[in-house]
Amino acid sequence: MTFSVAVAGASGYAGGELLRILAEHPDFEVRTVTAFQNAGQPLIAHQPHLRSFAHLTLVETTAANLAGHDVVFLALPHGKSGELTAQLDSGTLVVDCGADHRLTSESDWAAFYGGDYFGAWAYGVPELPLAGGGHQREHLVGASRIAAPGCNASAVSLAVAPGIAAGIVEEQDIVSVLAVGPSGAGKNLKTMYLASEILGSANPYAVGGTHRHIPEIQQNLRLAGAENPTVSFTPVLVPMSRGILATVTARLKPGVTAEQVREAWQSAYAGEAFVHVLPEGQVPRTADVLGANTALIGLALDEAVGRVIVVLALDNLVKGTAGAAIQSANIALGLPETTGLNVNGVAP
């Protein structure tokens, strides 16, 4: 069976990455692509690398244009998808790559985003370990509404959740510093994202607990078994177009050994197609996951301070956004989870 697909926000970075992956998906047929100000223009005028979609023209992003498809992917700024989703048929699988349906707490939404709250959907990080065993994918089977994750949030959550689920790390005082590429912010014409500002520089932003992905990380850690996790989160823009290198540290509980740490992470991700724990002594690079739907994890212990150091690399546009969305859609539709998704990156 072939599923008809519409992609809203197809002229942006996330929309383009969705289309790049969908182009090779054997069970999905992209029939409609939409945009706001770019409606009426050829898709390849904005995504010139997607030659197999040269026949498509961007149409206006409306519920009417999205109706009639089996699957709708939304790659829109926060606040925009929530306005549309209530108008879409309940039998359509809708996957939102924006933030509108990620948070279960309306007060968190008000504090970090503001505006109308649209409610939470099934969360699209299949590998996220859950308290008591199992993984988030169990909640995606048969879902008709899925919220794809924030790229930074999924990186930090996947990095530290195994330690929370295993009960071997403290849920307080989790510290994360991320080197991130600016594509995660979309095609925003802001000074801080200009090449002249980024090239040759590392630029921290949202310092001091203000980043919008913090409540999403805390929500995920509660799913893994934490009661009241605290997370210090500092992202740093670096001069690479895509990628996240997350360095996350957490205090170990007394008496926890290096063997227990490695066992917790390896057990959490055993058999996973897209989340891999590297051998002892190895740490990943963003170059190792470029263009792939993989998250690579390196583990180390700083015994002097009693902390575990987790270094996780992923491609923010693939595993952090579009790949996670398509992976979750595969699960919801009963397709093999890996369909259309690649574990091989691009090098050099």
CSV table of C-alpha atoms in Angstrom, one decimal:
chain,number,residue,atom,x,y,z
A,1,MET,CA,0.0,0.0,0.0
A,2,THR,CA,1.2,3.5,-0.9
A,3,PHE,CA,0.3,6.3,1.5
A,4,SER,CA,-0.4,9.8,0.0
A,5,VAL,CA,1.6,12.5,1.8
A,6,ALA,CA,1.4,16.3,2.1
A,7,VAL,CA,4.3,18.4,3.6
A,8,ALA,CA,3.4,21.8,5.0
A,9,GLY,CA,6.3,24.3,5.3
A,10,ALA,CA,8.1,22.6,2.4
A,11,SER,CA,10.3,25.6,1.6
A,12,GLY,CA,12.1,25.5,4.9
A,13,TYR,CA,15.0,23.5,6.2
A,14,ALA,CA,12.9,20.9,8.1
A,15,GLY,CA,10.4,20.6,5.3
A,16,GLY,CA,13.3,20.1,2.8
A,17,GLU,CA,14.8,17.4,4.9
A,18,LEU,CA,11.4,15.6,5.2
A,19,LEU,CA,11.2,15.7,1.4
A,20,ARG,CA,14.8,14.5,1.0
A,21,ILE,CA,14.0,11.4,3.1
A,22,LEU,CA,10.5,10.9,1.7
A,23,ALA,CA,11.9,10.8,-1.8
A,24,GLU,CA,13.5,7.4,-1.0
A,25,HIS,CA,10.7,6.0,1.1
A,26,PRO,CA,9.0,3.1,-0.8
A,27,ASP,CA,5.6,3.4,0.9
A,28,PHE,CA,5.1,7.2,0.8
A,29,GLU,CA,4.1,9.3,-2.2
A,30,VAL,CA,4.5,13.1,-1.8
A,31,ARG,CA,1.6,14.7,-3.6
A,32,THR,CA,1.3,18.2,-2.1
A,33,VAL,CA,3.8,20.7,-0.8
A,34,THR,CA,2.7,23.9,0.9
A,35,ALA,CA,4.2,27.2,2.0
A,36,PHE,CA,3.1,30.6,3.2
A,37,GLN,CA,4.8,33.5,1.5
A,38,ASN,CA,6.4,31.2,-1.1
A,39,ALA,CA,3.1,29.7,-2.3
A,40,GLY,CA,2.8,29.6,-6.1
A,41,GLN,CA,6.5,29.1,-6.7
A,42,PRO,CA,8.2,25.9,-7.9
A,43,LEU,CA,9.5,23.8,-5.0
A,44,ILE,CA,12.9,23.5,-6.6
A,45,ALA,CA,13.2,27.3,-6.5
A,46,HIS,CA,13.7,26.9,-2.7
A,47,GLN,CA,14.9,23.3,-2.5
A,48,PRO,CA,17.2,23.0,-5.6
A,49,HIS,CA,18.8,19.8,-4.3
A,50,LEU,CA,15.5,17.9,-4.6
A,51,ARG,CA,15.5,17.3,-8.3
A,52,SER,CA,13.1,14.3,-8.1
A,53,PHE,CA,10.4,16.8,-6.9
A,54,ALA,CA,10.9,19.3,-9.8
A,55,HIS,CA,7.3,18.7,-10.9
A,56,LEU,CA,5.8,20.1,-7.6
A,57,THR,CA,4.6,23.6,-7.0
A,58,LEU,CA,4.2,25.1,-3.6
A,59,VAL,CA,0.5,25.8,-2.8
A,60,GLU,CA,-0.9,27.8,0.1
A,61,THR,CA,-0.8,26.2,3.6
A,62,THR,CA,-4.4,25.7,4.3
A,63,ALA,CA,-6.4,22.9,5.8
A,64,ALA,CA,-8.2,22.5,2.5
A,65,ASN,CA,-5.0,21.9,0.6
A,66,LEU,CA,-3.8,19.4,3.3
A,67,ALA,CA,-7.0,17.5,3.4
A,68,GLY,CA,-7.5,14.2,1.5
A,69,HIS,CA,-4.0,12.8,2.3
A,70,ASP,CA,-3.2,9.7,4.3
A,71,VAL,CA,-0.2,11.4,6.1
A,72,VAL,CA,0.4,15.1,6.7
A,73,PHE,CA,3.8,16.4,8.0
A,74,LEU,CA,3.9,19.9,9.4
A,75,ALA,CA,7.2,21.8,9.4
A,76,LEU,CA,5.9,25.2,10.5
A,77,PRO,CA,6.9,27.8,13.1
A,78,HIS,CA,5.5,27.3,16.6
A,79,GLY,CA,1.9,28.6,16.8
A,80,LYS,CA,1.2,27.9,13.2
A,81,SER,CA,0.5,24.2,13.1
A,82,GLY,CA,-1.8,24.3,16.1
A,83,GLU,CA,-4.1,26.6,14.1
A,84,LEU,CA,-4.4,23.9,11.4
A,85,THR,CA,-4.5,20.6,13.1
A,86,ALA,CA,-8.0,20.9,14.6
A,87,GLN,CA,-9.3,21.3,11.0
A,88,LEU,CA,-7.7,18.0,9.7
A,89,ASP,CA,-9.6,14.8,9.6
A,90,SER,CA,-9.2,12.5,12.6
A,91,GLY,CA,-8.4,9.6,10.3
A,92,THR,CA,-5.3,11.3,8.8
A,93,LEU,CA,-2.0,10.7,10.4
A,94,VAL,CA,-0.6,14.1,11.3
A,95,VAL,CA,3.0,14.5,12.4
A,96,ASP,CA,4.0,18.0,13.7
A,97,CYS,CA,7.7,18.8,13.5
A,98,GLY,CA,7.0,22.1,15.4
A,99,ALA,CA,6.6,22.6,19.1
A,100,ASP,CA,2.8,23.1,19.3
A,101,HIS,CA,2.0,19.6,20.6
A,102,ARG,CA,5.0,18.5,22.5
A,103,LEU,CA,4.4,19.8,26.0
A,104,THR,CA,1.9,18.2,28.4
A,105,SER,CA,2.0,21.2,30.7
A,106,GLU,CA,0.0,24.2,29.7
A,107,SER,CA,1.9,26.3,32.3
A,108,ASP,CA,5.2,25.3,30.7
A,109,TRP,CA,3.9,26.3,27.3
A,110,ALA,CA,2.8,29.7,28.7
A,111,ALA,CA,6.2,30.2,30.4
A,112,PHE,CA,8.5,29.2,27.4
A,113,TYR,CA,6.4,29.8,24.3
A,114,GLY,CA,3.2,31.8,25.0
A,115,GLY,CA,0.1,32.1,23.0
A,116,ASP,CA,-2.7,29.5,22.6
A,117,TYR,CA,-2.0,26.0,24.0
A,118,PHE,CA,-3.0,23.2,21.6
A,119,GLY,CA,-2.6,20.1,23.8
A,120,ALA,CA,0.0,17.3,23.7
A,121,TRP,CA,0.2,14.5,21.2
A,122,ALA,CA,2.1,11.2,21.3
A,123,TYR,CA,5.8,12.1,21.5
A,124,GLY,CA,8.0,11.0,18.6
A,125,VAL,CA,11.2,9.7,20.2
A,126,PRO,CA,10.7,6.0,19.8
A,127,GLU,CA,13.9,5.0,21.7
A,128,LEU,CA,13.3,7.1,24.8
A,129,PRO,CA,13.6,4.7,27.8
A,130,LEU,CA,10.5,4.7,30.1
A,131,ALA,CA,10.3,4.1,33.8
A,132,GLY,CA,9.6,0.5,34.6
A,133,GLY,CA,10.9,-0.7,31.2
A,134,GLY,CA,9.9,-0.3,27.6
A,135,HIS,CA,10.3,2.6,25.3
A,136,GLN,CA,8.3,5.5,23.9
A,137,ARG,CA,7.6,3.6,20.7
A,138,GLU,CA,4.9,1.7,22.5
A,139,HIS,CA,2.8,4.9,22.6
A,140,LEU,CA,3.3,5.5,18.9
A,141,VAL,CA,1.7,2.3,17.6
A,142,GLY,CA,-1.6,3.2,15.9
A,143,ALA,CA,-1.3,6.9,16.8
A,144,SER,CA,-3.0,9.4,14.5
A,145,ARG,CA,-1.4,12.5,16.0
A,146,ILE,CA,2.4,12.6,16.7
A,147,ALA,CA,4.6,15.5,18.0
A,148,ALA,CA,8.1,15.2,16.6
A,149,PRO,CA,10.8,16.3,19.1
A,150,GLY,CA,12.8,19.3,19.5
A,151,CYS,CA,16.3,18.5,18.2
A,152,ASN,CA,18.2,19.7,21.3
A,153,ALA,CA,15.7,18.1,23.6
A,154,SER,CA,15.9,14.7,22.0
A,155,ALA,CA,19.7,14.9,22.1
A,156,VAL,CA,19.9,15.6,25.9
A,157,SER,CA,17.0,13.2,26.7
A,158,LEU,CA,18.5,10.3,24.9
A,159,ALA,CA,21.9,11.1,26.4
A,160,VAL,CA,20.8,10.9,30.1
A,161,ALA,CA,17.5,9.0,30.2
A,162,PRO,CA,19.1,5.6,30.5
A,163,GLY,CA,20.8,6.6,33.8
A,164,ILE,CA,17.5,8.0,35.1
A,165,ALA,CA,15.6,4.9,34.1
A,166,ALA,CA,18.2,2.6,35.7
A,167,GLY,CA,18.2,4.7,38.9
A,168,ILE,CA,22.0,5.2,38.9
A,169,VAL,CA,22.2,9.0,38.4
A,170,GLU,CA,20.8,11.9,40.4
A,171,GLU,CA,18.0,13.7,38.7
A,172,GLN,CA,19.1,17.0,40.2
A,173,ASP,CA,22.1,19.0,38.8
A,174,ILE,CA,22.1,17.6,35.2
A,175,VAL,CA,24.3,19.9,33.1
A,176,SER,CA,24.3,20.0,29.3
A,177,VAL,CA,26.2,22.1,26.9
A,178,LEU,CA,25.5,21.7,23.2
A,179,ALA,CA,27.4,22.7,20.1
A,180,VAL,CA,24.7,23.3,17.5
A,181,GLY,CA,24.4,24.2,13.8
A,182,PRO,CA,22.2,27.2,12.9
A,183,SER,CA,19.9,25.2,10.6
A,184,GLY,CA,18.0,24.1,13.8
A,185,ALA,CA,16.6,27.7,13.9
A,186,GLY,CA,15.1,27.5,10.4
A,187,LYS,CA,15.5,30.0,7.7
A,188,ASN,CA,15.2,33.0,10.0
A,189,LEU,CA,16.7,36.2,8.7
A,190,LYS,CA,18.2,37.3,12.0
A,191,THR,CA,21.6,38.8,12.5
A,192,MET,CA,22.9,36.1,14.8
A,193,TYR,CA,22.4,33.5,12.1
A,194,LEU,CA,24.3,35.4,9.4
A,195,ALA,CA,27.5,33.8,8.1
A,196,SER,CA,29.5,36.9,9.0
A,197,GLU,CA,28.4,36.4,12.6
A,198,ILE,CA,28.9,32.7,12.9
A,199,LEU,CA,32.0,31.9,10.8
A,200,GLY,CA,35.1,31.8,12.9
A,201,SER,CA,33.1,32.2,16.2
A,202,ALA,CA,31.2,30.1,18.8
A,203,ASN,CA,28.1,32.0,20.0
A,204,PRO,CA,26.2,31.0,23.2
A,205,TYR,CA,22.5,31.8,23.3
A,206,ALA,CA,19.5,31.4,25.6
A,207,VAL,CA,21.9,31.3,28.5
A,208,GLY,CA,20.5,31.1,32.0
A,209,GLY,CA,17.7,28.5,31.7
A,210,THR,CA,15.7,30.3,29.1
A,211,HIS,CA,15.8,27.9,26.1
A,212,ARG,CA,12.4,26.5,25.1
A,213,HIS,CA,13.6,22.9,25.0
A,214,ILE,CA,14.2,22.8,28.8
A,215,PRO,CA,10.6,21.8,29.8
A,216,GLU,CA,10.6,19.2,27.0
A,217,ILE,CA,13.8,17.7,28.4
A,218,GLN,CA,12.3,17.6,31.9
A,219,GLN,CA,9.1,16.1,30.7
A,220,ASN,CA,11.1,13.3,29.0
A,221,LEU,CA,13.2,12.6,32.1
A,222,ARG,CA,10.0,12.3,34.1
A,223,LEU,CA,8.9,9.7,31.6
A,224,ALA,CA,12.1,7.9,32.3
A,225,GLY,CA,11.4,7.9,36.1
A,226,ALA,CA,12.6,11.3,37.5
A,227,GLU,CA,10.3,13.1,39.8
A,228,ASN,CA,11.6,16.7,39.8
A,229,PRO,CA,14.6,16.8,37.4
A,230,THR,CA,16.7,20.0,37.2
A,231,VAL,CA,18.6,20.7,34.0
A,232,SER,CA,21.2,23.4,33.2
A,233,PHE,CA,21.1,23.7,29.4
A,234,THR,CA,23.4,26.0,27.4
A,235,PRO,CA,23.4,25.8,23.6
A,236,VAL,CA,26.3,27.3,21.5
A,237,LEU,CA,26.0,28.1,17.8
A,238,VAL,CA,29.1,26.9,15.9
A,239,PRO,CA,30.1,27.3,12.3
A,240,MET,CA,28.6,24.1,10.9
A,241,SER,CA,25.3,24.1,8.9
A,242,ARG,CA,23.9,21.1,10.7
A,243,GLY,CA,24.6,18.8,13.7
A,244,ILE,CA,24.4,18.7,17.5
A,245,LEU,CA,27.2,17.6,19.8
A,246,ALA,CA,25.7,17.3,23.3
A,247,THR,CA,27.9,17.0,26.3
A,248,VAL,CA,25.7,16.0,29.2
A,249,THR,CA,27.0,15.3,32.8
A,250,ALA,CA,25.1,14.0,35.8
A,251,ARG,CA,26.0,13.1,39.3
A,252,LEU,CA,26.3,9.3,40.0
A,253,LYS,CA,24.6,7.9,43.0
A,254,PRO,CA,27.0,6.5,45.7
A,255,GLY,CA,28.6,3.3,44.9
A,256,VAL,CA,27.8,3.2,41.2
A,257,THR,CA,30.6,1.6,39.1
A,258,ALA,CA,31.8,2.1,35.6
A,259,GLU,CA,30.4,-1.3,34.7
A,260,GLN,CA,27.0,-0.4,35.9
A,261,VAL,CA,27.0,2.8,33.9
A,262,ARG,CA,27.9,1.1,30.7
A,263,GLU,CA,25.4,-1.7,31.3
A,264,ALA,CA,22.6,0.8,31.8
A,265,TRP,CA,23.2,2.6,28.5
A,266,GLN,CA,23.9,-0.5,26.5
A,267,SER,CA,20.8,-2.2,28.0
A,268,ALA,CA,18.6,0.8,27.2
A,269,TYR,CA,19.6,0.9,23.6
A,270,ALA,CA,20.3,-2.8,22.9
A,271,GLY,CA,19.0,-3.7,19.4
A,272,GLU,CA,18.2,-0.2,18.5
A,273,ALA,CA,18.7,0.6,14.8
A,274,PHE,CA,19.4,4.3,15.2
A,275,VAL,CA,20.9,4.8,18.7
A,276,HIS,CA,24.3,3.3,19.2
A,277,VAL,CA,26.5,3.3,22.3
A,278,LEU,CA,30.2,3.4,21.2
A,279,PRO,CA,32.9,1.1,22.7
A,280,GLU,CA,34.7,2.3,25.8
A,281,GLY,CA,37.1,5.1,25.1
A,282,GLN,CA,35.4,6.3,22.0
A,283,VAL,CA,33.3,9.5,21.6
A,284,PRO,CA,31.4,10.6,18.5
A,285,ARG,CA,31.8,13.6,16.2
A,286,THR,CA,29.0,15.4,14.3
A,287,ALA,CA,30.7,14.4,11.1
A,288,ASP,CA,29.9,10.8,11.9
A,289,VAL,CA,26.1,11.3,11.7
A,290,LEU,CA,25.8,13.8,8.9
A,291,GLY,CA,22.7,13.0,6.8
A,292,ALA,CA,22.0,9.9,8.9
A,293,ASN,CA,19.1,9.0,11.2
A,294,THR,CA,21.6,7.9,13.9
A,295,ALA,CA,22.5,9.1,17.4
A,296,LEU,CA,26.0,8.0,18.5
A,297,ILE,CA,26.8,8.0,22.2
A,298,GLY,CA,30.2,8.0,24.0
A,299,LEU,CA,30.4,7.4,27.8
A,300,ALA,CA,33.1,8.3,30.3
A,301,LEU,CA,33.3,8.6,34.1
A,302,ASP,CA,35.0,11.5,35.9
A,303,GLU,CA,35.6,9.6,39.2
A,304,ALA,CA,37.2,12.7,40.8
A,305,VAL,CA,33.8,14.5,40.8
A,306,GLY,CA,31.5,11.5,40.7
A,307,ARG,CA,29.9,12.3,37.4
A,308,VAL,CA,29.1,10.4,34.2
A,309,ILE,CA,29.9,12.3,31.0
A,310,VAL,CA,27.7,11.4,28.0
A,311,VAL,CA,28.7,12.8,24.6
A,312,LEU,CA,25.9,12.4,22.0
A,313,ALA,CA,26.1,13.4,18.3
A,314,LEU,CA,23.1,13.6,15.9
A,315,ASP,CA,22.1,15.5,12.8
A,316,ASN,CA,19.5,18.0,14.0
A,317,LEU,CA,17.6,17.9,10.7
A,318,VAL,CA,17.5,14.1,10.5
A,319,LYS,CA,17.4,12.2,13.8
A,320,GLY,CA,16.6,15.5,15.5
A,321,THR,CA,13.6,16.4,13.4
A,322,ALA,CA,12.6,14.9,10.0
A,323,GLY,CA,14.1,11.4,10.5
A,324,ALA,CA,12.4,11.1,13.9
A,325,ALA,CA,9.1,12.2,12.3
A,326,ILE,CA,9.3,9.6,9.6
A,327,GLN,CA,10.5,6.9,11.9
A,328,SER,CA,7.5,7.6,14.2
A,329,ALA,CA,5.1,7.7,11.2
A,330,ASN,CA,6.4,4.2,10.2
A,331,ILE,CA,5.6,2.9,13.7
A,332,ALA,CA,2.1,4.5,13.7
A,333,LEU,CA,1.3,3.0,10.3
A,334,GLY,CA,2.6,-0.5,11.1
A,335,LEU,CA,5.5,-0.3,8.7
A,336,PRO,CA,9.0,-1.5,9.6
A,337,GLU,CA,10.5,1.2,11.7
A,338,THR,CA,13.6,1.6,9.6
A,339,THR,CA,11.8,2.0,6.3
A,340,GLY,CA,13.2,4.8,4.2
A,341,LEU,CA,15.8,5.8,6.8
A,342,ASN,CA,19.6,5.6,6.5
A,343,VAL,CA,22.1,4.8,9.2
A,344,ASN,CA,25.0,5.8,6.9
A,345,GLY,CA,26.3,9.3,7.0
A,346,VAL,CA,28.1,11.4,4.5
A,347,ALA,CA,31.9,11.8,4.6
A,348,PRO,CA,34.1,13.7,4.4
